[in-house]
PDB file of C-alpha atoms in Angstrom:
ATOM      1  CA  MET A 135      -6.177   3.654  64.465  1.00 51.00           C
ATOM      2  CA  THR A 136      -3.254   1.409  63.552  1.00 58.00           C
ATOM      3  CA  PRO A 137      -0.868   2.427  60.732  1.00 57.00           C
ATOM      4  CA  LEU A 138      -2.147  -0.494  58.633  1.00 56.00           C
ATOM      5  CA  VAL A 139      -5.783   0.573  58.977  1.00 57.00           C
ATOM      6  CA  GLY A 140      -4.864   4.180  58.185  1.00 56.00           C
ATOM      7  CA  GLU A 141      -2.947   3.086  55.092  1.00 70.00           C
ATOM      8  CA  LYS A 142      -5.921   1.063  53.848  1.00 75.00           C
ATOM      9  CA  LYS A 143      -8.249   4.052  54.325  1.00 75.00           C
ATOM     10  CA  ASN A 144      -5.861   6.313  52.445  1.00 82.00           C
ATOM     11  CA  ARG A 145      -5.653   3.782  49.615  1.00 85.00           C
ATOM     12  CA  LYS A 146      -9.446   3.618  49.414  1.00 88.00           C
ATOM     13  CA  ARG A 147      -9.675   7.401  49.325  1.00 89.00           C
ATOM     14  CA  LYS A 148      -7.163   7.556  46.501  1.00 90.00           C
ATOM     15  CA  ILE A 149      -9.024   4.900  44.513  1.00 92.00           C
ATOM     16  CA  ILE A 150     -12.314   6.748  45.022  1.00 94.00           C
ATOM     17  CA  PHE A 151     -10.680  10.019  43.936  1.00 94.00           C
ATOM     18  CA  TYR A 152      -9.257   8.474  40.755  1.00 95.00           C
ATOM     19  CA  LEU A 153     -12.578   6.839  39.900  1.00 96.00           C
ATOM     20  CA  LEU A 154     -14.526  10.066  40.465  1.00 96.00           C
ATOM     21  CA  LEU A 155     -11.999  12.046  38.435  1.00 96.00           C
ATOM     22  CA  PHE A 156     -12.218   9.605  35.541  1.00 97.00           C
ATOM     23  CA  VAL A 157     -16.032   9.513  35.614  1.00 97.00           C
ATOM     24  CA  PHE A 158     -16.126  13.325  35.734  1.00 97.00           C
ATOM     25  CA  LEU A 159     -13.823  13.590  32.723  1.00 97.00           C
ATOM     26  CA  VAL A 160     -15.880  11.117  30.710  1.00 98.00           C
ATOM     27  CA  PHE A 161     -19.112  12.913  31.627  1.00 97.00           C
ATOM     28  CA  LEU A 162     -17.619  16.291  30.706  1.00 97.00           C
ATOM     29  CA  HIS A 163     -16.286  15.071  27.371  1.00 97.00           C
ATOM     30  CA  VAL A 164     -19.453  13.235  26.346  1.00 96.00           C
ATOM     31  CA  SER A 165     -21.611  16.217  27.351  1.00 96.00           C
ATOM     32  CA  LEU A 166     -19.546  18.743  25.408  1.00 96.00           C
ATOM     33  CA  TYR A 167     -18.447  16.802  22.322  1.00 93.00           C
ATOM     34  CA  PRO A 168     -21.032  18.608  20.110  1.00 92.00           C
ATOM     35  CA  TYR A 169     -18.827  21.685  20.586  1.00 93.00           C
ATOM     36  CA  ALA A 170     -15.726  19.968  19.178  1.00 95.00           C
ATOM     37  CA  TYR A 171     -13.395  21.897  16.880  1.00 94.00           C
ATOM     38  CA  ASP A 172     -14.113  21.966  13.148  1.00 91.00           C
ATOM     39  CA  ASP A 173     -10.669  20.435  12.575  1.00 92.00           C
ATOM     40  CA  ALA A 174     -11.778  17.360  14.526  1.00 94.00           C
ATOM     41  CA  TYR A 175     -14.529  16.658  12.020  1.00 93.00           C
ATOM     42  CA  ILE A 176     -12.111  17.180   9.148  1.00 92.00           C
ATOM     43  CA  HIS A 177      -9.967  14.431  10.686  1.00 93.00           C
ATOM     44  CA  PHE A 178     -13.035  12.226  11.113  1.00 94.00           C
ATOM     45  CA  ARG A 179     -13.951  12.609   7.441  1.00 92.00           C
ATOM     46  CA  VAL A 180     -10.397  11.854   6.296  1.00 92.00           C
ATOM     47  CA  ALA A 181     -10.321   8.753   8.498  1.00 93.00           C
ATOM     48  CA  ARG A 182     -13.663   7.555   7.141  1.00 93.00           C
ATOM     49  CA  LYS A 183     -12.584   8.062   3.527  1.00 91.00           C
ATOM     50  CA  PHE A 184      -9.314   6.267   4.289  1.00 92.00           C
ATOM     51  CA  VAL A 185     -11.244   3.249   5.577  1.00 94.00           C
ATOM     52  CA  GLU A 186     -13.759   3.298   2.737  1.00 91.00           C
ATOM     53  CA  THR A 187     -11.456   4.061  -0.207  1.00 89.00           C
ATOM     54  CA  GLY A 188      -7.934   3.330   0.999  1.00 88.00           C
ATOM     55  CA  PHE A 189      -6.876   6.964   0.437  1.00 86.00           C
ATOM     56  CA  PRO A 190      -6.587   9.528   3.286  1.00 85.00           C
ATOM     57  CA  TYR A 191      -8.192  12.377   1.357  1.00 85.00           C
ATOM     58  CA  TYR A 192     -11.012  14.713   2.379  1.00 85.00           C
ATOM     59  CA  ASN A 193     -12.697  14.143  -0.968  1.00 82.00           C
ATOM     60  CA  PRO A 194     -12.073  11.003  -3.036  1.00 78.00           C
ATOM     61  CA  GLY A 195      -9.861  11.718  -6.016  1.00 75.00           C
ATOM     62  CA  GLU A 196      -8.645  15.088  -4.704  1.00 73.00           C
ATOM     63  CA  VAL A 197      -4.992  14.826  -3.666  1.00 70.00           C
ATOM     64  CA  LEU A 198      -5.167  17.517  -1.011  1.00 69.00           C
ATOM     65  CA  LYS A 199      -3.355  17.316   2.330  1.00 67.00           C
ATOM     66  CA  VAL A 200      -5.692  18.538   5.070  1.00 67.00           C
ATOM     67  CA  SER A 201      -3.906  17.102   8.118  1.00 70.00           C
ATOM     68  CA  THR A 202      -0.351  17.247   9.468  1.00 72.00           C
ATOM     69  CA  SER A 203      -1.119  14.607  12.084  1.00 86.00           C
ATOM     70  CA  SER A 204      -0.522  11.323  10.299  1.00 89.00           C
ATOM     71  CA  GLY A 205      -0.526   9.368  13.552  1.00 93.00           C
ATOM     72  CA  TRP A 206      -3.933  10.730  14.580  1.00 95.00           C
ATOM     73  CA  VAL A 207      -5.438   9.906  11.184  1.00 93.00           C
ATOM     74  CA  LEU A 208      -4.215   6.313  11.571  1.00 95.00           C
ATOM     75  CA  VAL A 209      -5.648   6.044  15.097  1.00 96.00           C
ATOM     76  CA  LEU A 210      -8.992   7.446  13.947  1.00 96.00           C
ATOM     77  CA  SER A 211      -8.992   5.152  10.922  1.00 96.00           C
ATOM     78  CA  LEU A 212      -8.442   2.100  13.114  1.00 96.00           C
ATOM     79  CA  ILE A 213     -11.306   3.121  15.407  1.00 97.00           C
ATOM     80  CA  GLU A 214     -13.513   3.949  12.405  1.00 96.00           C
ATOM     81  CA  PHE A 215     -12.740   0.551  10.876  1.00 96.00           C
ATOM     82  CA  VAL A 216     -13.836  -1.245  14.065  1.00 96.00           C
ATOM     83  CA  LEU A 217     -16.966   0.905  14.378  1.00 96.00           C
ATOM     84  CA  GLN A 218     -17.957   0.172  10.790  1.00 95.00           C
ATOM     85  CA  LYS A 219     -17.571  -3.546  11.428  1.00 94.00           C
ATOM     86  CA  ILE A 220     -20.068  -3.344  14.304  1.00 94.00           C
ATOM     87  CA  HIS A 221     -22.283  -0.807  12.476  1.00 92.00           C
ATOM     88  CA  LEU A 222     -21.604   2.038  14.903  1.00 92.00           C
ATOM     89  CA  GLN A 223     -19.680   4.346  12.561  1.00 86.00           C
ATOM     90  CA  ASP A 224     -21.936   7.313  13.365  1.00 90.00           C
ATOM     91  CA  SER A 225     -20.786   7.160  16.999  1.00 94.00           C
ATOM     92  CA  LEU A 226     -17.158   8.096  16.210  1.00 95.00           C
ATOM     93  CA  PRO A 227     -17.353  11.530  17.936  1.00 96.00           C
ATOM     94  CA  VAL A 228     -18.729   9.972  21.135  1.00 96.00           C
ATOM     95  CA  VAL A 229     -16.092   7.227  21.088  1.00 97.00           C
ATOM     96  CA  ILE A 230     -13.298   9.764  20.592  1.00 97.00           C
ATOM     97  CA  SER A 231     -14.671  11.909  23.416  1.00 97.00           C
ATOM     98  CA  ILE A 232     -14.398   8.900  25.760  1.00 97.00           C
ATOM     99  CA  PHE A 233     -10.988   8.049  24.294  1.00 98.00           C
ATOM    100  CA  ASN A 234      -9.709  11.589  24.888  1.00 98.00           C
ATOM    101  CA  ALA A 235     -11.091  11.622  28.417  1.00 98.00           C
ATOM    102  CA  SER A 236      -9.136   8.428  29.117  1.00 98.00           C
ATOM    103  CA  VAL A 237      -5.965   9.806  27.507  1.00 98.00           C
ATOM    104  CA  THR A 238      -6.173  13.039  29.519  1.00 98.00           C
ATOM    105  CA  PHE A 239      -6.706  11.049  32.722  1.00 98.00           C
ATOM    106  CA  ILE A 240      -3.738   8.754  32.040  1.00 97.00           C
ATOM    107  CA  GLY A 241      -1.609  11.725  30.975  1.00 97.00           C
ATOM    108  CA  ALA A 242      -2.174  13.454  34.311  1.00 96.00           C
ATOM    109  CA  ILE A 243      -1.034  10.333  36.174  1.00 95.00           C
ATOM    110  CA  ILE A 244       2.006   9.812  33.915  1.00 96.00           C
ATOM    111  CA  TYR A 245       3.219  13.386  34.362  1.00 95.00           C
ATOM    112  CA  GLY A 246       2.680  13.048  38.104  1.00 93.00           C
ATOM    113  CA  GLU A 247       5.076  10.096  38.002  1.00 92.00           C
ATOM    114  CA  VAL A 248       7.500  12.135  35.886  1.00 91.00           C
ATOM    115  CA  ILE A 249       7.605  14.713  38.696  1.00 91.00           C
ATOM    116  CA  ASN A 250       8.221  11.992  41.285  1.00 88.00           C
ATOM    117  CA  SER A 251      11.077  10.523  39.239  1.00 84.00           C
ATOM    118  CA  SER A 252      12.572  13.952  38.521  1.00 81.00           C
ATOM    119  CA  ILE A 253      12.806  15.068  42.148  1.00 83.00           C
ATOM    120  CA  GLY A 254      13.785  11.640  43.451  1.00 75.00           C
ATOM    121  CA  HIS A 255      10.943  11.164  45.917  1.00 76.00           C
ATOM    122  CA  ALA A 256       7.159  10.948  45.969  1.00 77.00           C
ATOM    123  CA  ILE A 257       5.257  14.195  46.427  1.00 84.00           C
ATOM    124  CA  SER A 258       2.267  14.256  48.742  1.00 86.00           C
ATOM    125  CA  PHE A 259      -1.077  13.160  47.395  1.00 86.00           C
ATOM    126  CA  ASN A 260      -2.553  16.631  47.978  1.00 89.00           C
ATOM    127  CA  LYS A 261       0.157  18.172  45.782  1.00 90.00           C
ATOM    128  CA  LYS A 262      -0.508  15.512  43.169  1.00 91.00           C
ATOM    129  CA  VAL A 263      -4.177  16.434  43.137  1.00 92.00           C
ATOM    130  CA  LEU A 264      -3.294  20.085  42.553  1.00 94.00           C
ATOM    131  CA  PHE A 265      -0.993  19.060  39.711  1.00 95.00           C
ATOM    132  CA  TYR A 266      -3.664  16.795  38.181  1.00 95.00           C
ATOM    133  CA  LEU A 267      -6.159  19.651  38.192  1.00 94.00           C
ATOM    134  CA  LEU A 268      -3.671  22.018  36.551  1.00 96.00           C
ATOM    135  CA  PHE A 269      -2.694  19.467  33.909  1.00 96.00           C
ATOM    136  CA  ILE A 270      -6.318  18.618  33.128  1.00 97.00           C
ATOM    137  CA  ALA A 271      -7.222  22.322  32.907  1.00 96.00           C
ATOM    138  CA  LEU A 272      -4.522  22.779  30.259  1.00 96.00           C
ATOM    139  CA  MET A 273      -5.579  19.683  28.323  1.00 96.00           C
ATOM    140  CA  LEU A 274      -9.344  20.217  28.432  1.00 96.00           C
ATOM    141  CA  PRO A 275      -9.761  22.581  25.440  1.00 96.00           C
ATOM    142  CA  PRO A 276      -8.068  20.322  22.846  1.00 96.00           C
ATOM    143  CA  SER A 277      -9.325  17.186  24.574  1.00 97.00           C
ATOM    144  CA  ILE A 278     -12.980  18.217  24.569  1.00 97.00           C
ATOM    145  CA  GLY A 279     -12.352  19.612  21.089  1.00 97.00           C
ATOM    146  CA  LEU A 280     -11.604  15.983  20.056  1.00 96.00           C
ATOM    147  CA  MET A 281      -8.119  16.842  18.852  1.00 96.00           C
ATOM    148  CA  GLU A 282      -4.899  14.833  18.921  1.00 95.00           C
ATOM    149  CA  THR A 283      -2.947  17.047  21.348  1.00 95.00           C
ATOM    150  CA  PRO A 284      -3.698  15.067  24.553  1.00 96.00           C
ATOM    151  CA  LEU A 285      -2.446  11.843  22.968  1.00 97.00           C
ATOM    152  CA  ALA A 286       0.715  13.554  21.681  1.00 96.00           C
ATOM    153  CA  ILE A 287       1.406  15.010  25.139  1.00 96.00           C
ATOM    154  CA  LEU A 288       0.768  11.608  26.731  1.00 97.00           C
ATOM    155  CA  LEU A 289       3.236   9.908  24.380  1.00 96.00           C
ATOM    156  CA  ILE A 290       6.057  12.351  25.033  1.00 94.00           C
ATOM    157  CA  GLY A 291       5.361  12.175  28.774  1.00 94.00           C
ATOM    158  CA  LEU A 292       5.475   8.397  28.698  1.00 95.00           C
ATOM    159  CA  GLY A 293       8.772   8.599  26.829  1.00 92.00           C
ATOM    160  CA  ILE A 294      10.241  10.962  29.420  1.00 89.00           C
ATOM    161  CA  TRP A 295       9.079   8.726  32.272  1.00 91.00           C
ATOM    162  CA  LEU A 296      10.638   5.629  30.676  1.00 90.00           C
ATOM    163  CA  ILE A 297      13.936   7.437  30.135  1.00 86.00           C
ATOM    164  CA  LEU A 298      13.938   8.560  33.764  1.00 84.00           C
ATOM    165  CA  GLN A 299      13.577   4.858  34.590  1.00 85.00           C
ATOM    166  CA  LYS A 300      16.760   4.290  32.535  1.00 80.00           C
ATOM    167  CA  LYS A 301      14.817   2.658  29.711  1.00 83.00           C
ATOM    168  CA  PRO A 302      15.967   3.908  26.283  1.00 78.00           C
ATOM    169  CA  ALA A 303      12.687   2.593  24.817  1.00 83.00           C
ATOM    170  CA  GLY A 304      11.303   5.947  25.924  1.00 86.00           C
ATOM    171  CA  LEU A 305      12.878   7.376  22.772  1.00 86.00           C
ATOM    172  CA  PHE A 306      10.354   5.434  20.730  1.00 90.00           C
ATOM    173  CA  PHE A 307       7.404   7.159  22.404  1.00 93.00           C
ATOM    174  CA  ILE A 308       9.044  10.590  22.206  1.00 91.00           C
ATOM    175  CA  SER A 309       9.648  10.041  18.482  1.00 90.00           C
ATOM    176  CA  LEU A 310       6.114   8.717  18.030  1.00 93.00           C
ATOM    177  CA  SER A 311       4.627  11.883  19.556  1.00 94.00           C
ATOM    178  CA  ILE A 312       6.004  13.905  16.622  1.00 92.00           C
ATOM    179  CA  TYR A 313       3.719  12.002  14.237  1.00 92.00           C
ATOM    180  CA  PHE A 314       0.766  13.376  16.198  1.00 94.00           C
ATOM    181  CA  ARG A 315       1.955  16.958  16.705  1.00 90.00           C
ATOM    182  CA  LEU A 316       4.742  18.076  14.402  1.00 88.00           C
ATOM    183  CA  GLU A 317       5.523  20.991  16.722  1.00 89.00           C
ATOM    184  CA  LEU A 318       6.858  18.533  19.290  1.00 89.00           C
ATOM    185  CA  ILE A 319       9.969  17.956  17.178  1.00 90.00           C
ATOM    186  CA  GLY A 320      11.538  21.010  18.847  1.00 88.00           C
ATOM    187  CA  PRO A 321      11.004  19.909  22.472  1.00 84.00           C
ATOM    188  CA  ALA A 322      11.940  16.343  21.508  1.00 84.00           C
ATOM    189  CA  LEU A 323      15.297  17.431  20.065  1.00 86.00           C
ATOM    190  CA  ILE A 324      16.047  19.670  23.054  1.00 83.00           C
ATOM    191  CA  LEU A 325      15.199  16.823  25.420  1.00 78.00           C
ATOM    192  CA  LEU A 326      17.368  14.388  23.474  1.00 77.00           C
ATOM    193  CA  ILE A 327      20.369  16.738  23.488  1.00 80.00           C
ATOM    194  CA  TYR A 328      19.931  17.398  27.205  1.00 74.00           C
ATOM    195  CA  LEU A 329      19.752  13.698  28.044  1.00 72.00           C
ATOM    196  CA  LEU A 330      22.782  12.851  25.936  1.00 73.00           C
ATOM    197  CA  PHE A 331      25.023  15.596  27.264  1.00 75.00           C
ATOM    198  CA  THR A 332      23.977  15.093  30.914  1.00 70.00           C
ATOM    199  CA  ARG A 333      24.712  11.393  30.345  1.00 66.00           C
ATOM    200  CA  GLN A 334      21.276  10.337  31.532  1.00 61.00           C
ATOM    201  CA  LEU A 335      21.114   8.597  28.172  1.00 60.00           C
ATOM    202  CA  LYS A 336      24.211   7.007  26.636  1.00 59.00           C
ATOM    203  CA  TRP A 337      25.060   7.413  22.953  1.00 54.00           C
ATOM    204  CA  LYS A 338      25.514   3.637  22.823  1.00 57.00           C
ATOM    205  CA  ASP A 339      21.994   3.049  24.195  1.00 53.00           C
ATOM    206  CA  TRP A 340      20.558   5.550  21.748  1.00 49.00           C
ATOM    207  CA  MET A 341      22.296   3.969  18.755  1.00 54.00           C
ATOM    208  CA  GLN A 342      21.018   0.523  19.775  1.00 56.00           C
ATOM    209  CA  GLN A 343      17.461   1.908  19.503  1.00 50.00           C
ATOM    210  CA  MET A 344      18.040   3.090  15.937  1.00 49.00           C
TER     211      MET A 344
END
């Protein structure tokens, strides 16, 4: 077997693996979405009322904050708006289950690239697979629960990856993640301080992003 033929076979195996992993995640999410967290359906109701009334309240006329994830409410509202336009608003949980499966899949790949960039060389595919499985195992509960955590983790991971590529635009995604999970403000600040004082990110570059 020539090196070229072997490389093509390896590429095909990787593509097949990624496709099977994605299909498995979608199947798992769609099968288990009826067991989503109660908080997920609170978000769904707020998003629906936001689309229908223009106010992000659980009950119309009651000024009561029931969500600390403003970004997630906006994402759900956008999806709900589209679904209402095509008369599929009752399918929001199924759509979000597929959406979360996709986000978890992409998140695993992004964090795999973060590892590659951090250590300065590509890890073996077998080690990547082990990492993907660990990452997905950690993300499955909130992801199947139709919560915003996988998207927040994806955003901060994308930001880290961009910064490792010397692209200050990564700060935008790290900042954006806080609007999905407020708890990420701590890790985001620690990461920012670390990058600034290790000079992986220049103060000048940071100020230009403000």
